[in-house]
CSV table of C-alpha atoms in Angstrom, one decimal:
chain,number,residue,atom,x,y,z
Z,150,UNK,CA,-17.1,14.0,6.1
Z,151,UNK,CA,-14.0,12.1,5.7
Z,152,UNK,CA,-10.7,14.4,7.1
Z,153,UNK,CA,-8.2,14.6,4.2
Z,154,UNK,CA,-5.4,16.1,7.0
Z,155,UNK,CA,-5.9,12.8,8.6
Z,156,UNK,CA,-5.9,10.6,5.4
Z,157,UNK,CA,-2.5,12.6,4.4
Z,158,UNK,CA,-1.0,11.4,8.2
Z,159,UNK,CA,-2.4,7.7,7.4
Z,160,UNK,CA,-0.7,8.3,3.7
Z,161,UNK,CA,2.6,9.2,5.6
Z,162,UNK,CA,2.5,5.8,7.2
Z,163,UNK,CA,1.8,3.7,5.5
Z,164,UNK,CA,5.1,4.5,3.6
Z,165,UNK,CA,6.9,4.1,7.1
Z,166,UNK,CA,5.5,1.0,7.5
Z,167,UNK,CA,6.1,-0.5,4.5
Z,168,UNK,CA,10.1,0.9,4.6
Z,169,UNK,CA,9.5,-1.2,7.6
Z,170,UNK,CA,8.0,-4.1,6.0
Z,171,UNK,CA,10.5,-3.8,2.9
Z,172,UNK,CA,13.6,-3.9,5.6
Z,173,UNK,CA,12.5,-7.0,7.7
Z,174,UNK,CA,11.7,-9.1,4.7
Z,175,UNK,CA,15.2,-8.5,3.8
Z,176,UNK,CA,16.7,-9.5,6.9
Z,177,UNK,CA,14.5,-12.9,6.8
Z,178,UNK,CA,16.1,-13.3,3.5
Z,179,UNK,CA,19.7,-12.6,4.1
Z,180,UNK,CA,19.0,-15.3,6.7
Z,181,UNK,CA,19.0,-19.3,6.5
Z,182,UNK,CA,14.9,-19.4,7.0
Z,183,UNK,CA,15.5,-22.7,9.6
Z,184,UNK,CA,12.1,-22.2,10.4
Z,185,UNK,CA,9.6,-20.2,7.8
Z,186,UNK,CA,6.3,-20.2,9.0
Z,187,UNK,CA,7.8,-18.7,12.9
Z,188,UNK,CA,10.3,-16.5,10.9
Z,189,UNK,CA,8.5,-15.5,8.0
Z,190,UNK,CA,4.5,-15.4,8.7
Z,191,UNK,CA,4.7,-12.6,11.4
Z,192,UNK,CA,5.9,-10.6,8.3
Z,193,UNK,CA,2.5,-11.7,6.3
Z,194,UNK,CA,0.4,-11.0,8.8
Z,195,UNK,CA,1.3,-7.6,8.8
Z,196,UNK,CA,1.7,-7.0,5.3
Z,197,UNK,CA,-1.9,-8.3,5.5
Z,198,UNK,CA,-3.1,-6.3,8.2
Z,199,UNK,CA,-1.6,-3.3,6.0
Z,200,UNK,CA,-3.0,-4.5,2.8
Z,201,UNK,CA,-6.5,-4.2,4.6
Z,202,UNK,CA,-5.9,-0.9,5.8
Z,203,UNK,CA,-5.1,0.1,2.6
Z,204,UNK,CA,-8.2,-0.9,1.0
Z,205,UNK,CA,-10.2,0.4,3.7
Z,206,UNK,CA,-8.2,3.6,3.3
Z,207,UNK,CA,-9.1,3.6,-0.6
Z,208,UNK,CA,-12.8,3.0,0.1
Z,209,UNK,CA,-13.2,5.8,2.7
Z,210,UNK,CA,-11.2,8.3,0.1
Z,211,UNK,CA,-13.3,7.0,-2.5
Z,212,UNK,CA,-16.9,8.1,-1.2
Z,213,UNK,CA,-15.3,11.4,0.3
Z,214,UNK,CA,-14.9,14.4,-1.8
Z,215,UNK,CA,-11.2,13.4,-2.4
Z,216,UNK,CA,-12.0,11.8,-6.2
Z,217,UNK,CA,-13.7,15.3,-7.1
Z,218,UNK,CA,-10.2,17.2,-6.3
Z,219,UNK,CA,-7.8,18.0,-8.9
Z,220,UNK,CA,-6.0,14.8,-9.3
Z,221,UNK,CA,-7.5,12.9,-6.7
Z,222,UNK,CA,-9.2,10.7,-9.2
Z,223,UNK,CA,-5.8,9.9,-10.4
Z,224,UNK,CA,-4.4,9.3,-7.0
Z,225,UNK,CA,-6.9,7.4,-6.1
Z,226,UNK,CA,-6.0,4.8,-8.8
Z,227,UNK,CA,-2.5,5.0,-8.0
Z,228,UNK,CA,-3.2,3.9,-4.4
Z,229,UNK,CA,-4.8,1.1,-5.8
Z,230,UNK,CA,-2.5,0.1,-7.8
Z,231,UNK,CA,0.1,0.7,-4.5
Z,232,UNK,CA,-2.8,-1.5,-2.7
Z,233,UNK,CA,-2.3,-4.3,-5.2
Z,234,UNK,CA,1.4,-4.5,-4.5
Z,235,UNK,CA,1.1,-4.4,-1.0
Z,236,UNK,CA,-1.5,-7.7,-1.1
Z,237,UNK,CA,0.7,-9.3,-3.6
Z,238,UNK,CA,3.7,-8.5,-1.1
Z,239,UNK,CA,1.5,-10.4,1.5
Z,240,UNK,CA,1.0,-13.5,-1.1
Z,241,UNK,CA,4.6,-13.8,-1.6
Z,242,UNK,CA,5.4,-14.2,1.7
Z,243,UNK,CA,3.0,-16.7,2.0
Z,244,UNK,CA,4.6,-18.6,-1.4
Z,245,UNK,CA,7.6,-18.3,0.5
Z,246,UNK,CA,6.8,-19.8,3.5
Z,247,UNK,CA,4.9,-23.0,1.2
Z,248,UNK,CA,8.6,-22.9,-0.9
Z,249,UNK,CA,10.5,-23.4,2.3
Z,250,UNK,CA,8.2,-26.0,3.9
Z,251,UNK,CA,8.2,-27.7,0.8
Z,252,UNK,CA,10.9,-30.4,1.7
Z,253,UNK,CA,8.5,-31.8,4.3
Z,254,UNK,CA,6.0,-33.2,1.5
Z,255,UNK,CA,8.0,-33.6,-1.7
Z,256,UNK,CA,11.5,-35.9,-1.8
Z,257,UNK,CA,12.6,-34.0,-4.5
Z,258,UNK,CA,11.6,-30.1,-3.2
Z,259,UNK,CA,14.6,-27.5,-3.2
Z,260,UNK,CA,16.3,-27.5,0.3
Z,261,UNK,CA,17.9,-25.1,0.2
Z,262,UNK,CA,16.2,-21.1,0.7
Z,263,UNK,CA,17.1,-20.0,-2.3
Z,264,UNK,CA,13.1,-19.9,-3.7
Z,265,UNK,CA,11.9,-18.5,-0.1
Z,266,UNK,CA,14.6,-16.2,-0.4
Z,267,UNK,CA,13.1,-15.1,-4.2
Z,268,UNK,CA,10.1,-14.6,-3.4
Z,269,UNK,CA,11.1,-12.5,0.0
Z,270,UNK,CA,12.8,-10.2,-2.6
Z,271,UNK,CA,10.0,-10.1,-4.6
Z,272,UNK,CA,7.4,-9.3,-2.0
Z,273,UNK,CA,10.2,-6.7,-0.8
Z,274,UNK,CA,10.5,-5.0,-4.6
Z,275,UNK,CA,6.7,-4.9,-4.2
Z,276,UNK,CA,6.3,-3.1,-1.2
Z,277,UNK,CA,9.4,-0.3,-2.1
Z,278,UNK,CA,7.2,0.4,-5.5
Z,279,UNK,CA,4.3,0.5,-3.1
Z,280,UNK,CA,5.9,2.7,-0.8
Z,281,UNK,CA,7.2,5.6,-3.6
Z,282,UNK,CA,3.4,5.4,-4.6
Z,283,UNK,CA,2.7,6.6,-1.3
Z,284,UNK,CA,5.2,8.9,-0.7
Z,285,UNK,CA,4.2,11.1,-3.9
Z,286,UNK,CA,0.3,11.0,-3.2
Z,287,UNK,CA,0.7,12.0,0.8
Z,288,UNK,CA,2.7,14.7,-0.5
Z,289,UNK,CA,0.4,15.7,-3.5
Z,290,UNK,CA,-2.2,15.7,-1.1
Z,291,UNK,CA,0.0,17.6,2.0
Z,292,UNK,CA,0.1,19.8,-1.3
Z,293,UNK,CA,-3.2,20.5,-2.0
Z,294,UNK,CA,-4.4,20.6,1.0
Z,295,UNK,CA,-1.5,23.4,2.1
Z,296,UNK,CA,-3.0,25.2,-1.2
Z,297,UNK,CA,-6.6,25.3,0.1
Z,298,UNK,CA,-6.1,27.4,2.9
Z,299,UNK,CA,-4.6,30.0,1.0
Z,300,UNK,CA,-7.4,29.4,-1.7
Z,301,UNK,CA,-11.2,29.7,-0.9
Z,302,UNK,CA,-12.2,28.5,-4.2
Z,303,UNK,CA,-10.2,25.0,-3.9
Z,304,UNK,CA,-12.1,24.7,0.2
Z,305,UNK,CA,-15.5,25.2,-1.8
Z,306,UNK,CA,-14.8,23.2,-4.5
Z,307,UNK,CA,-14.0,19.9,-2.4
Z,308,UNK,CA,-17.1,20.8,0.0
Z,309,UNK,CA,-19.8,18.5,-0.1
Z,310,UNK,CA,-22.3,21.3,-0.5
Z,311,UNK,CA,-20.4,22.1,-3.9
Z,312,UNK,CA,-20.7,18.4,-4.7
Z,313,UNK,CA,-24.2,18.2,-4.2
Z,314,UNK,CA,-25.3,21.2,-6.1
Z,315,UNK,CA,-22.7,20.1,-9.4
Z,316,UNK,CA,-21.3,17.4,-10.5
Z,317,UNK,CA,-17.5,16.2,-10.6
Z,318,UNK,CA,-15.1,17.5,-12.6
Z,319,UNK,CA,-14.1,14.7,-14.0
Z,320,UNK,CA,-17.9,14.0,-15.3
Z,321,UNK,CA,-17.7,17.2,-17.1
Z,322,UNK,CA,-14.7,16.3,-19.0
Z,323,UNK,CA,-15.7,12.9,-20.3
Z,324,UNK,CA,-18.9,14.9,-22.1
């Protein structure tokens, strides 16, 4: 059984990290970006590395009783929409690195870091609309989870005995 409490906590920072994230591609870009791939693929990497726990996050949610709670279904597309930003974050630092490294195979490539510098703000935009995302489902979820202590019903509901015996309630609506 997969342990929402801990899922929420995971939720909760992921948004940190990705504050995080957001902060140090803008530094990189405020910068000249002398050297891009020792300035600017550290920051991939760990958009990368987030990006994969994201999905793995998603995957784990996906095959607990999470999609069967009110909303979760939602939320669950939500964060993976938010897990979409996150590896398209990771892609444009990679673009930005190739933009700035550029003027070592083409005479006529920008030299400047204006183009690097885009596409850091562009992978930064990504992972502050990724980040809200996360925000508002670790707290729907803080929520909810808050709500079923106080509410047997809810803890029954999202059991996986209750999920075995009927089926989800977002089955019964589509019929």
């Amino acid at each position: 059984m997969v342990d929402l409490t801990e899922h929420t906590r995971l939720l909760g920072e992921v948004f940190s990290a990705l504050k995080e994230l957001s902060a140090e591609a803008r530094r990189i870009r405020e910068g000249e970006i002398a050297k891009p791939v020792r300035e600017i693929a550290p920051l991939s990497l760990r958009v990368h590395e987030l990006a994969v726990q994201c999905t793995r996050q998603i995957h784990d949610l996906s095959v607990s009783p999470y999609p069967a709670m009110e909303g979760g279904a939602e939320s669950l597309a939500h964060l993976a929409g938010a897990c979409a930003q996150i590896s398209l974050a990771a892609t444009l630092c990679n673009l930005a690195i190739h933009h700035r490294t550029e003027i070592y195979l083409y005479e006529d490539a920008d030299p400047t870091p204006a183009t690097s510098a885009d596409q850091l703000r562009r992978a930064g935009d990504e992972m502050q609309r990724a980040a809200i995302t996360y925000r508002a489902v670790a707290q729907q979820l803080s929520r909810r989870l808050a709500s079923s202590t106080t509410r047997p019903e809810v803890l029954h509901r999202s059991s996986p005995q209750a999920h075995a015996k009927s089926p989800a309630p977002a089955a019964r609506r589509r019929t």
